[in-house]
mmCIF file of C-alpha atoms in Angstrom:
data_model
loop_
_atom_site.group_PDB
_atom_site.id
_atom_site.type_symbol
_atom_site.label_atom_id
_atom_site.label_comp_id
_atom_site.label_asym_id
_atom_site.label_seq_id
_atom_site.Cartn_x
_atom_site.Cartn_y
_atom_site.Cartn_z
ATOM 1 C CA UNK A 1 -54.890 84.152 -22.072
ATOM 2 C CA UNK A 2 -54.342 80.806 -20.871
ATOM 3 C CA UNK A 3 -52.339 78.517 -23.419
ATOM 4 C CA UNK A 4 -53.831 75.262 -24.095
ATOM 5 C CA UNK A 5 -52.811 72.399 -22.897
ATOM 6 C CA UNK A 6 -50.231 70.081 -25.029
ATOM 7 C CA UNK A 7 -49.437 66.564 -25.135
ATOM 8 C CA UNK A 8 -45.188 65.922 -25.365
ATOM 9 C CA UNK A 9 -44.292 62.606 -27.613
ATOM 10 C CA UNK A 10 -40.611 61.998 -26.924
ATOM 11 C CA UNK A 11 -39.070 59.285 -29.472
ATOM 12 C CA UNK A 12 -38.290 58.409 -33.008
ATOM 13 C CA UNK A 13 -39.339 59.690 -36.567
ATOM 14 C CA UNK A 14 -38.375 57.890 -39.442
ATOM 15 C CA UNK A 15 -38.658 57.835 -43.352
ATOM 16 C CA UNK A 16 -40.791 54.040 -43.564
ATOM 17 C CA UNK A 17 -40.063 51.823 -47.001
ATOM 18 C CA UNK A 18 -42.511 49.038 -47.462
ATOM 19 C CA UNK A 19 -43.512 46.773 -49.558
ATOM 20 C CA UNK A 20 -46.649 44.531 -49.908
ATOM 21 C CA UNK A 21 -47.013 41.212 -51.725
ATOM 22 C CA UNK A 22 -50.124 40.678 -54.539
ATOM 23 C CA UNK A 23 -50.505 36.689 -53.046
ATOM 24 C CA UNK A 24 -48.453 34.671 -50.742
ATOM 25 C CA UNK A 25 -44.992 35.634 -50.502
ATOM 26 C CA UNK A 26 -42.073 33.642 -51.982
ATOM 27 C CA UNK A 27 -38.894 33.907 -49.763
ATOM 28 C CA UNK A 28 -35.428 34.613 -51.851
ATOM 29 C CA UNK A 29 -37.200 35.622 -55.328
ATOM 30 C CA UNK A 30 -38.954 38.776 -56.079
ATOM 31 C CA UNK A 31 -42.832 39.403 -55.949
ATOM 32 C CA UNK A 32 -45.009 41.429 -57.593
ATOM 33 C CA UNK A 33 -46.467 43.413 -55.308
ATOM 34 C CA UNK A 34 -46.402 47.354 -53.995
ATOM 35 C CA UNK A 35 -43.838 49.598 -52.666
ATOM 36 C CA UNK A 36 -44.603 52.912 -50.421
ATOM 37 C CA UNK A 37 -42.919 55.279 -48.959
ATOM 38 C CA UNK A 38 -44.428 57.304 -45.839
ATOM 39 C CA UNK A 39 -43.091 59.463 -42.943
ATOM 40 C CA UNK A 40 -43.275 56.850 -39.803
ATOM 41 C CA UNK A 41 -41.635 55.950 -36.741
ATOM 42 C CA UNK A 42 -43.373 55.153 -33.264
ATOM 43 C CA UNK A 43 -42.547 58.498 -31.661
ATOM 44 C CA UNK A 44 -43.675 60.408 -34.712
ATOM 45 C CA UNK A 45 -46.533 57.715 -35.291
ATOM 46 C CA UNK A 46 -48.250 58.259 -32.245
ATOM 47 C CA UNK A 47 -47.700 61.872 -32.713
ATOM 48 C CA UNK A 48 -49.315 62.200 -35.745
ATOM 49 C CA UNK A 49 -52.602 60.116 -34.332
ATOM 50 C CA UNK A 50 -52.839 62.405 -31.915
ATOM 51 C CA UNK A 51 -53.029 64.848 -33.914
ATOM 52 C CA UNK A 52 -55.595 63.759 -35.982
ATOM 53 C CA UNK A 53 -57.080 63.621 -32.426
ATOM 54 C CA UNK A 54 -57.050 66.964 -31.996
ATOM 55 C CA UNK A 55 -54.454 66.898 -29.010
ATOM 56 C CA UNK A 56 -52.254 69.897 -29.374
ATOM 57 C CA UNK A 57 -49.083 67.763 -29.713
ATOM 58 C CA UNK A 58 -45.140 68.432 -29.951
ATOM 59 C CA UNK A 59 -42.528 65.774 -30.986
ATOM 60 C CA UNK A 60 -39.197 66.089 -29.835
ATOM 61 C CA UNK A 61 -37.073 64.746 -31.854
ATOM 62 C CA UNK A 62 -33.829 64.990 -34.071
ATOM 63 C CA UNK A 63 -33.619 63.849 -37.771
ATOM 64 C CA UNK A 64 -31.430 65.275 -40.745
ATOM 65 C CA UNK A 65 -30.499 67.776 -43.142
ATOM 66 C CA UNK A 66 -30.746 65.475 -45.608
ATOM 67 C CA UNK A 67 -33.793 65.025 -48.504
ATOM 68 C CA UNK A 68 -35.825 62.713 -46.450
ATOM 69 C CA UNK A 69 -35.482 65.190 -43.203
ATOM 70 C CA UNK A 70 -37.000 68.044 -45.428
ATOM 71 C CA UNK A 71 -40.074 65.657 -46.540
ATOM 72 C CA UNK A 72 -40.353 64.812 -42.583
ATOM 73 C CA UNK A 73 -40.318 68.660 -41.821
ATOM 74 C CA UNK A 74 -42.644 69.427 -44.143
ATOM 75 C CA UNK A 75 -45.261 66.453 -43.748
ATOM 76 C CA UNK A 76 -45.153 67.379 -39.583
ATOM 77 C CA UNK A 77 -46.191 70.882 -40.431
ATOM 78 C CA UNK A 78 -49.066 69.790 -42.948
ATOM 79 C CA UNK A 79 -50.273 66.920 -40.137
ATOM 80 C CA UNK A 80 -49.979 69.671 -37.148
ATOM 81 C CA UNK A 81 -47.336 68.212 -35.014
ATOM 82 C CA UNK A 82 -45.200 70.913 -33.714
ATOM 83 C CA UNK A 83 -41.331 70.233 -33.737
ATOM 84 C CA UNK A 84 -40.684 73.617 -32.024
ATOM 85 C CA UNK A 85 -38.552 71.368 -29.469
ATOM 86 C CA UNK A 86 -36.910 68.819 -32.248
ATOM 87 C CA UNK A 87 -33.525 69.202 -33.784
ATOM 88 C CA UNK A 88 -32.506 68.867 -37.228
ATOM 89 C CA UNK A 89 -28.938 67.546 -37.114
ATOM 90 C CA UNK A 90 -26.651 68.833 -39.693
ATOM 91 C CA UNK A 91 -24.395 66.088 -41.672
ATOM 92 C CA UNK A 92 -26.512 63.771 -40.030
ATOM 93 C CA UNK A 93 -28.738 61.059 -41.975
ATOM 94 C CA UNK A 94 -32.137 60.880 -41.144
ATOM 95 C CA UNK A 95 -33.670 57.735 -39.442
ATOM 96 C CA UNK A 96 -35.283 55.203 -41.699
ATOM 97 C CA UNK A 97 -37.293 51.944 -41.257
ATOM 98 C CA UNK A 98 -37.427 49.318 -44.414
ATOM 99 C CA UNK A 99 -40.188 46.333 -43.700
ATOM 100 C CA UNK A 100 -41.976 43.981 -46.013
ATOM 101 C CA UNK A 101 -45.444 42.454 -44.987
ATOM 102 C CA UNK A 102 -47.236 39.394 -46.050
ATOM 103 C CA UNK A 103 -50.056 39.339 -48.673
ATOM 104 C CA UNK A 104 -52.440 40.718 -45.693
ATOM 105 C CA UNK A 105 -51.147 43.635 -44.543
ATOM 106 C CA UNK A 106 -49.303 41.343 -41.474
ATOM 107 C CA UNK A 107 -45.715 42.658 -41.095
ATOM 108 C CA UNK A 108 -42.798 39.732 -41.624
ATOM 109 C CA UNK A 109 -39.564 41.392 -41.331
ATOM 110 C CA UNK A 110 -38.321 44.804 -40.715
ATOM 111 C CA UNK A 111 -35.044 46.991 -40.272
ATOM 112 C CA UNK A 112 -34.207 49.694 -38.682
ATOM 113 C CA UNK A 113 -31.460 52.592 -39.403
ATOM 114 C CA UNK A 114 -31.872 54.840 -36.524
ATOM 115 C CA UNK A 115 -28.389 55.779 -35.241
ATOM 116 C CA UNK A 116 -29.308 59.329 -35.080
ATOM 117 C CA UNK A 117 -31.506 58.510 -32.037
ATOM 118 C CA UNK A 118 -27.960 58.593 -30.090
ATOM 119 C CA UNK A 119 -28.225 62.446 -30.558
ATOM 120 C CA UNK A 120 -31.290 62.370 -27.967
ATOM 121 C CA UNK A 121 -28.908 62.184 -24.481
ATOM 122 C CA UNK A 122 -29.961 64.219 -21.254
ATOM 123 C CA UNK A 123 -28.438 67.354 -22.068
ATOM 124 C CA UNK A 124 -30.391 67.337 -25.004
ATOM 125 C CA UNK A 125 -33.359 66.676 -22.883
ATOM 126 C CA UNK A 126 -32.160 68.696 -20.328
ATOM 127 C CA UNK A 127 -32.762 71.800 -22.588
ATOM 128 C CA UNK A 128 -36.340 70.933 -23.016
ATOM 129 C CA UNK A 129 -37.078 69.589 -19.835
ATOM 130 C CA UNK A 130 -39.081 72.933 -18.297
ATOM 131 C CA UNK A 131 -41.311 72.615 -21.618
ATOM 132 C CA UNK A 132 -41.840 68.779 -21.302
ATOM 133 C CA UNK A 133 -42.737 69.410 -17.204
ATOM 134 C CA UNK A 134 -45.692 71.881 -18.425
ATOM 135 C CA UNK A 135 -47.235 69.165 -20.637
ATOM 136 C CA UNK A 136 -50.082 67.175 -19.591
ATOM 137 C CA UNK A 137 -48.052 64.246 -20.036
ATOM 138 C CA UNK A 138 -45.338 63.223 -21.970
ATOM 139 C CA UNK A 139 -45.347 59.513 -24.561
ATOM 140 C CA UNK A 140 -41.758 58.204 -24.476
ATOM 141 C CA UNK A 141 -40.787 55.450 -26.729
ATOM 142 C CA UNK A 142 -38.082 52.935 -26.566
ATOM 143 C CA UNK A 143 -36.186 54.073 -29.950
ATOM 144 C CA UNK A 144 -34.460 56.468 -27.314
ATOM 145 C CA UNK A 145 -31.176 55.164 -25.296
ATOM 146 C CA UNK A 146 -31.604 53.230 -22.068
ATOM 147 C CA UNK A 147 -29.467 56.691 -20.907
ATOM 148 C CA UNK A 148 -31.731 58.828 -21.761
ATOM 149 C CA UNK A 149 -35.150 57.108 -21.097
ATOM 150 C CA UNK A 150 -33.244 56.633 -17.835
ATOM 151 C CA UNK A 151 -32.680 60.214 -17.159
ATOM 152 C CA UNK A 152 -36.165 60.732 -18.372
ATOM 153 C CA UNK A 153 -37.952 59.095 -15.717
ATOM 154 C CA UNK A 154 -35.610 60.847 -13.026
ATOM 155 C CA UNK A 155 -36.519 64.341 -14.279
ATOM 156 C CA UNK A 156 -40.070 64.319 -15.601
ATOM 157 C CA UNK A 157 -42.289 65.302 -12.591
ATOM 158 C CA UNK A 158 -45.888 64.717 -15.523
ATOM 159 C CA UNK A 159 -47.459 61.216 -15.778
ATOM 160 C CA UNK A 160 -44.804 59.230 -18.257
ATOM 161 C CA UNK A 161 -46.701 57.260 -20.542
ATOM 162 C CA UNK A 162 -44.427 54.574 -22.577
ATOM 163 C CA UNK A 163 -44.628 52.221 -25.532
ATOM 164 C CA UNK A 164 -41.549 49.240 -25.490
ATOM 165 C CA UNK A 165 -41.417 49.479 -29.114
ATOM 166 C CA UNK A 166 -39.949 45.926 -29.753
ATOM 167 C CA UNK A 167 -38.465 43.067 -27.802
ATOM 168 C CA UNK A 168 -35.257 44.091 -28.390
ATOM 169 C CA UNK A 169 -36.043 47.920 -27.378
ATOM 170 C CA UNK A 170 -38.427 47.096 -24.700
ATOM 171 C CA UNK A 171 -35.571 46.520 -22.006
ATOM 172 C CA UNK A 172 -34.619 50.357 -21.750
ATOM 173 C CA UNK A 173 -38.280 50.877 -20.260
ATOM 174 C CA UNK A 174 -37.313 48.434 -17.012
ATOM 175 C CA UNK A 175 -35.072 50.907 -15.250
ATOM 176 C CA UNK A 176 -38.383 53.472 -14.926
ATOM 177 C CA UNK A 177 -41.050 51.234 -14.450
ATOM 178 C CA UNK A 178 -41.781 52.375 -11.000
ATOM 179 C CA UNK A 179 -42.371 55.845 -12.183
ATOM 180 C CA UNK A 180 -44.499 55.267 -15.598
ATOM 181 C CA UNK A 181 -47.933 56.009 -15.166
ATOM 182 C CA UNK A 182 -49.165 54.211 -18.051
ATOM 183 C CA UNK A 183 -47.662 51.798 -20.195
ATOM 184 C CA UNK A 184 -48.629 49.891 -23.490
ATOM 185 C CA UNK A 185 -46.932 46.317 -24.422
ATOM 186 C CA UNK A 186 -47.885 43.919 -25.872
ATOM 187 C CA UNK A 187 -47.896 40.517 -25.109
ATOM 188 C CA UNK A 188 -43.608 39.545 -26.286
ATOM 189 C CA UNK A 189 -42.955 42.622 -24.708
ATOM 190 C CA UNK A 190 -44.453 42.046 -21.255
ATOM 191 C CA UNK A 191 -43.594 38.950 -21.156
ATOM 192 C CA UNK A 192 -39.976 40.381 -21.549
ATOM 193 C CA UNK A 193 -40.105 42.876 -18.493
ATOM 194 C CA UNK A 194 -42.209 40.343 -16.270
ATOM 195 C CA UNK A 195 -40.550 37.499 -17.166
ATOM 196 C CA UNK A 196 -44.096 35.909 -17.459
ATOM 197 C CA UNK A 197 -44.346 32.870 -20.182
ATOM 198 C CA UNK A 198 -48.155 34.143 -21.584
ATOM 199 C CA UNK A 199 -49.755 31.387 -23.123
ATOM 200 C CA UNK A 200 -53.362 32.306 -22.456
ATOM 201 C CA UNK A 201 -55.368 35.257 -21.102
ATOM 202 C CA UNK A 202 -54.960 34.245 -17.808
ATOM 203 C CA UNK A 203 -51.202 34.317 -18.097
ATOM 204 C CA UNK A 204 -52.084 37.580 -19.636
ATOM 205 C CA UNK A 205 -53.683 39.202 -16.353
ATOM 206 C CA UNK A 206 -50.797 37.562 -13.948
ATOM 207 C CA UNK A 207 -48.436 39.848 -16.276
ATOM 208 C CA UNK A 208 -50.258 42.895 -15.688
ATOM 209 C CA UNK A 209 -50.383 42.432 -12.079
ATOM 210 C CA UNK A 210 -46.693 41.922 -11.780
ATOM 211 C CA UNK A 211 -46.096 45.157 -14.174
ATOM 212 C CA UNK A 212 -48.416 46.842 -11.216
ATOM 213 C CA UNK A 213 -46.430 45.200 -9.092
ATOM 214 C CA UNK A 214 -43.747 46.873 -10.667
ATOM 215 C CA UNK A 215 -44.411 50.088 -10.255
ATOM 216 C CA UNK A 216 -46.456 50.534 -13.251
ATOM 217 C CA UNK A 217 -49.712 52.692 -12.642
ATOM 218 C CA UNK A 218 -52.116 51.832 -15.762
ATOM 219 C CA UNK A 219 -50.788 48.761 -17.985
ATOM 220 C CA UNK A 220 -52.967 48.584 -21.086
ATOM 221 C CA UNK A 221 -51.454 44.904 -23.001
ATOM 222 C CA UNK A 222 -52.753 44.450 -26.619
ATOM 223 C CA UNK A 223 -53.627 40.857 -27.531
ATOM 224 C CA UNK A 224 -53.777 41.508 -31.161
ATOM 225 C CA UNK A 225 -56.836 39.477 -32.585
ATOM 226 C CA UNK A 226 -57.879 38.844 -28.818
ATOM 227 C CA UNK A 227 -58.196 42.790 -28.096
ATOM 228 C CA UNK A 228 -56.854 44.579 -25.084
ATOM 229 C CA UNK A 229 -56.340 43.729 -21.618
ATOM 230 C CA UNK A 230 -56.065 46.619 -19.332
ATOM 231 C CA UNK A 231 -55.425 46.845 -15.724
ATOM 232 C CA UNK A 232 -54.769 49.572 -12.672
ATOM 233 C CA UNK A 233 -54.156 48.056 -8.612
ATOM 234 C CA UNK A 234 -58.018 47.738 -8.659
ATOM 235 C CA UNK A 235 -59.101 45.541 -11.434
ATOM 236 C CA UNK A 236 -58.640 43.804 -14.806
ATOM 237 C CA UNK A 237 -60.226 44.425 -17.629
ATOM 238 C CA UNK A 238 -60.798 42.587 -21.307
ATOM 239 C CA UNK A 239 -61.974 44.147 -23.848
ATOM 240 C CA UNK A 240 -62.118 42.266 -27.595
ATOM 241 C CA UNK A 241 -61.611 43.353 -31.093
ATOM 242 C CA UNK A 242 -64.332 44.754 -32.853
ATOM 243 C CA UNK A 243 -65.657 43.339 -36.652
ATOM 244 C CA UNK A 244 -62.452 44.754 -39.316
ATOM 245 C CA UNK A 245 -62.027 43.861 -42.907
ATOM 246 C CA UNK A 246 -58.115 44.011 -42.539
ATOM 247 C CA UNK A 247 -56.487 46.131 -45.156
ATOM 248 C CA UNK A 248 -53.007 46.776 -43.343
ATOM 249 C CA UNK A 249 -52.336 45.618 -39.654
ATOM 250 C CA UNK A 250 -48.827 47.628 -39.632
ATOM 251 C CA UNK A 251 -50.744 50.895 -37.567
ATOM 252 C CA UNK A 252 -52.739 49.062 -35.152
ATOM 253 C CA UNK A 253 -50.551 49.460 -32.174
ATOM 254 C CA UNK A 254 -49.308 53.231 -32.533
ATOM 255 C CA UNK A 255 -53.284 53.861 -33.186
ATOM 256 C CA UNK A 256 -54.036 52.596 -29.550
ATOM 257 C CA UNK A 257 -51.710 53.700 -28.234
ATOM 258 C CA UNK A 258 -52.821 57.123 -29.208
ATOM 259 C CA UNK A 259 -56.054 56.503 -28.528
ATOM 260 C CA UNK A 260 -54.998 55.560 -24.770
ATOM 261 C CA UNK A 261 -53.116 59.285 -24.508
ATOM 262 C CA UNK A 262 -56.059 60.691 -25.657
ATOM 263 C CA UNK A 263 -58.589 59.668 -23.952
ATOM 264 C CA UNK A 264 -56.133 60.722 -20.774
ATOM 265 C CA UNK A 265 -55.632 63.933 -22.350
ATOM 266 C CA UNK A 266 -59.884 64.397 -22.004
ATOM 267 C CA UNK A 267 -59.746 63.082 -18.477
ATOM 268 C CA UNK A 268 -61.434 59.695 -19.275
ATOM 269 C CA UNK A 269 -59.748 57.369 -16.671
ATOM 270 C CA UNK A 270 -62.372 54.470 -16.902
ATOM 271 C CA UNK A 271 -60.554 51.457 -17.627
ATOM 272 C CA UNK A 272 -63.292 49.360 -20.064
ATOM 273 C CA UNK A 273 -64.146 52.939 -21.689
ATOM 274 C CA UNK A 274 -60.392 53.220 -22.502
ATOM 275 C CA UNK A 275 -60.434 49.941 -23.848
ATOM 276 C CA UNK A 276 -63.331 49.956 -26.014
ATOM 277 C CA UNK A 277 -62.238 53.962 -27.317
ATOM 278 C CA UNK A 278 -58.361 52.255 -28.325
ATOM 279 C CA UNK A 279 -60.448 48.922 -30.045
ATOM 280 C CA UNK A 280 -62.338 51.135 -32.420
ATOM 281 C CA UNK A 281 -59.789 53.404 -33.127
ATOM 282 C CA UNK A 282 -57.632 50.010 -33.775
ATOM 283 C CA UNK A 283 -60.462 48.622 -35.960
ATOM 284 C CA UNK A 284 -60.161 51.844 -37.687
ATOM 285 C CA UNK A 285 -56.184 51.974 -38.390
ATOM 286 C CA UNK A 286 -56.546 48.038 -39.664
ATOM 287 C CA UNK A 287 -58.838 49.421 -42.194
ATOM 288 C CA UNK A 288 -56.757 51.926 -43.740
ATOM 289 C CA UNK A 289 -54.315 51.191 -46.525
ATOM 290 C CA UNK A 290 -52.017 54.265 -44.747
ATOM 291 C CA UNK A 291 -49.874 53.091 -41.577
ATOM 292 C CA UNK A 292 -51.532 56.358 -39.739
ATOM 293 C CA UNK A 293 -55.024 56.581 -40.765
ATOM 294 C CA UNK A 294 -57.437 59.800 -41.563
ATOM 295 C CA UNK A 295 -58.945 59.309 -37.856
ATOM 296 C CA UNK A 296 -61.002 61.628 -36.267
ATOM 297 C CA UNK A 297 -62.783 61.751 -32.757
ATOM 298 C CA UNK A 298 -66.052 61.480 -34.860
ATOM 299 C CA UNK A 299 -65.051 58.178 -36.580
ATOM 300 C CA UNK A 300 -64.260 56.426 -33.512
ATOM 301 C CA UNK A 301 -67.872 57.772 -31.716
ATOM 302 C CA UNK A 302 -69.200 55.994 -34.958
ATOM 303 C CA UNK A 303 -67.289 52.603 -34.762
ATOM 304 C CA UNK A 304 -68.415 52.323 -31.098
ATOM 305 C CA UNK A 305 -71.864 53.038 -32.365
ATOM 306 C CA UNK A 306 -71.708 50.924 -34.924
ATOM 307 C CA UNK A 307 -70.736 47.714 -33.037
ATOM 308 C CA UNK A 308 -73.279 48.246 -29.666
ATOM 309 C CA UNK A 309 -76.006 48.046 -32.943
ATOM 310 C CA UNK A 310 -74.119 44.556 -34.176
ATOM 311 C CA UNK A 311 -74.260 43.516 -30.742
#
């Protein structure tokens, strides 16, 4: 019997700390407010939407032996991502991410602890690279080394898809730009690898083009309250944000970028139909108090139904 295809996710998982304000947020005192605790990280993140998805998806990966790498194994195995290819490190301390938001949802300030990233090189990858090359494609994110995201795009002969991460990680993806197939910034972080000031949509589109330019296949650039702009060597496309009540704005981008492997994974290569697809799914992770919401294929064929009635 043939096996079903799989989607590979390549990149970090961490134990996520957060905190959220009642009202406006007083700098140096202490607020009243709520404090959570989930299983995150952008690697593990995008992962687990998928999954929700329905896309038969594996996380490689390395996290601890420690308390918070047990409640990591076990919440993987309960939200059917597959770490038959991760690692967990012994001695090691699990990755962990600590961020307050504002009284919205809106992150302010995070930090990260995720040294035991390091332990992804290319002979770790090199042991799993046969597996990775019979994926339909494999989501790298920029929590791994320059070295090995480097090594990465030498040896993966499947469409790369890649998310920057952060301004500060989002320089590691420059070395394989010519050989991503689709990649997801947003607008700091491509104005980082094109060196593009972007002060309006315009500016926006002239980005994209150079990330083409680049190398760069599909560049899909979220816009935040402005929605997506998308863009292949043949045309541009804008898509905005559908209606939300915003509850949390802290999954948004993992959610859509997701949503943009998924719709891959079912063969949908239509730019604007990408677009509006990641946009409801988006409008779907700002209204959930979790940072990876409940989402199903269903709820996003009902957003999208939804807003052609409001419009």
């Amino acid at each position: 019997m043939e096996a079903e295809p799989y989607v590979v996710v390549v990149g970090g998982m961490n134990m996520d700390i957060f905190g959220m304000p009642n009202r406006k947020l007083i700098p140096r005192d202490s607020n009243i407010g709520e404090i959570g605790l989930a299983v995150g990280g952008v690697g593990q993140n995008i992962a687990q939407n998928l999954a929700h998805l329905r896309v038969p998806t594996y996380l490689i990966t390395v996290y601890g032996d420690d308390m918070n790498g047990e409640v990591m194994k076990r919440e993987c195995a309960k939200n059917n991502i597959h770490l038959d290819y991760a690692e967990q490190e012994k001695g090691e301390r699990s990755s962990g991410y600590m961020y307050i938001t504002d009284e919205s949802g809106d992150m302010l300030v995070g930090i990260n602890d995720m040294k035991i990233c390091e332990n992804i090189t290319p002979e770790f990858l090199q042991k799993r690279l046969a597996f990775m090359n019979n994926a339909e494609l494999v989501m790298i994110d920029a929590n791994l080394s320059a070295e090995a995201i480097e090594w990465l795009g030498e040896n993966l002969t499947v469409p790369i898809f890649a998310d920057p991460v952060s301004v500060n990680k989002g320089e590691r993806i420059k070395p394989i730009l010519s050989k991503i197939d689709t990649l997801k910034p947003n607008k700091m972080e491509a104005e980082l690898l094109t060196g593009i000031k972007i002060k309006d949509n315009s500016d926006v589109e002239l980005a994209a083009k150079e990330l083409i330019e680049l190398g760069v296949k599909n560049v899909f650039i979220s816009l935040g309250a402005d929605g997506i702009l998308a863009a292949d060597k043949d045309e541009a496309v804008h898509v905005g944000t559908l209606t939300t009540d915003i509850v949390n704005a802290n999954g948004a981008g993992d959610c859509s970028t997701a949503t943009i492997t998924w719709c891959r994974y079912r063969g949908i290569t239509d730019l604007k139909e990408i677009c509006l697809n990641t946009q409801a799914a988006a409008s779907i992770a700002l209204e959930s108090e979790k940072s990876v919401p409940d989402i199903t294929p269903e709820q996003i064929d009902e957003k999208l139904e939804t807003a052609k009635t409001l419009n």
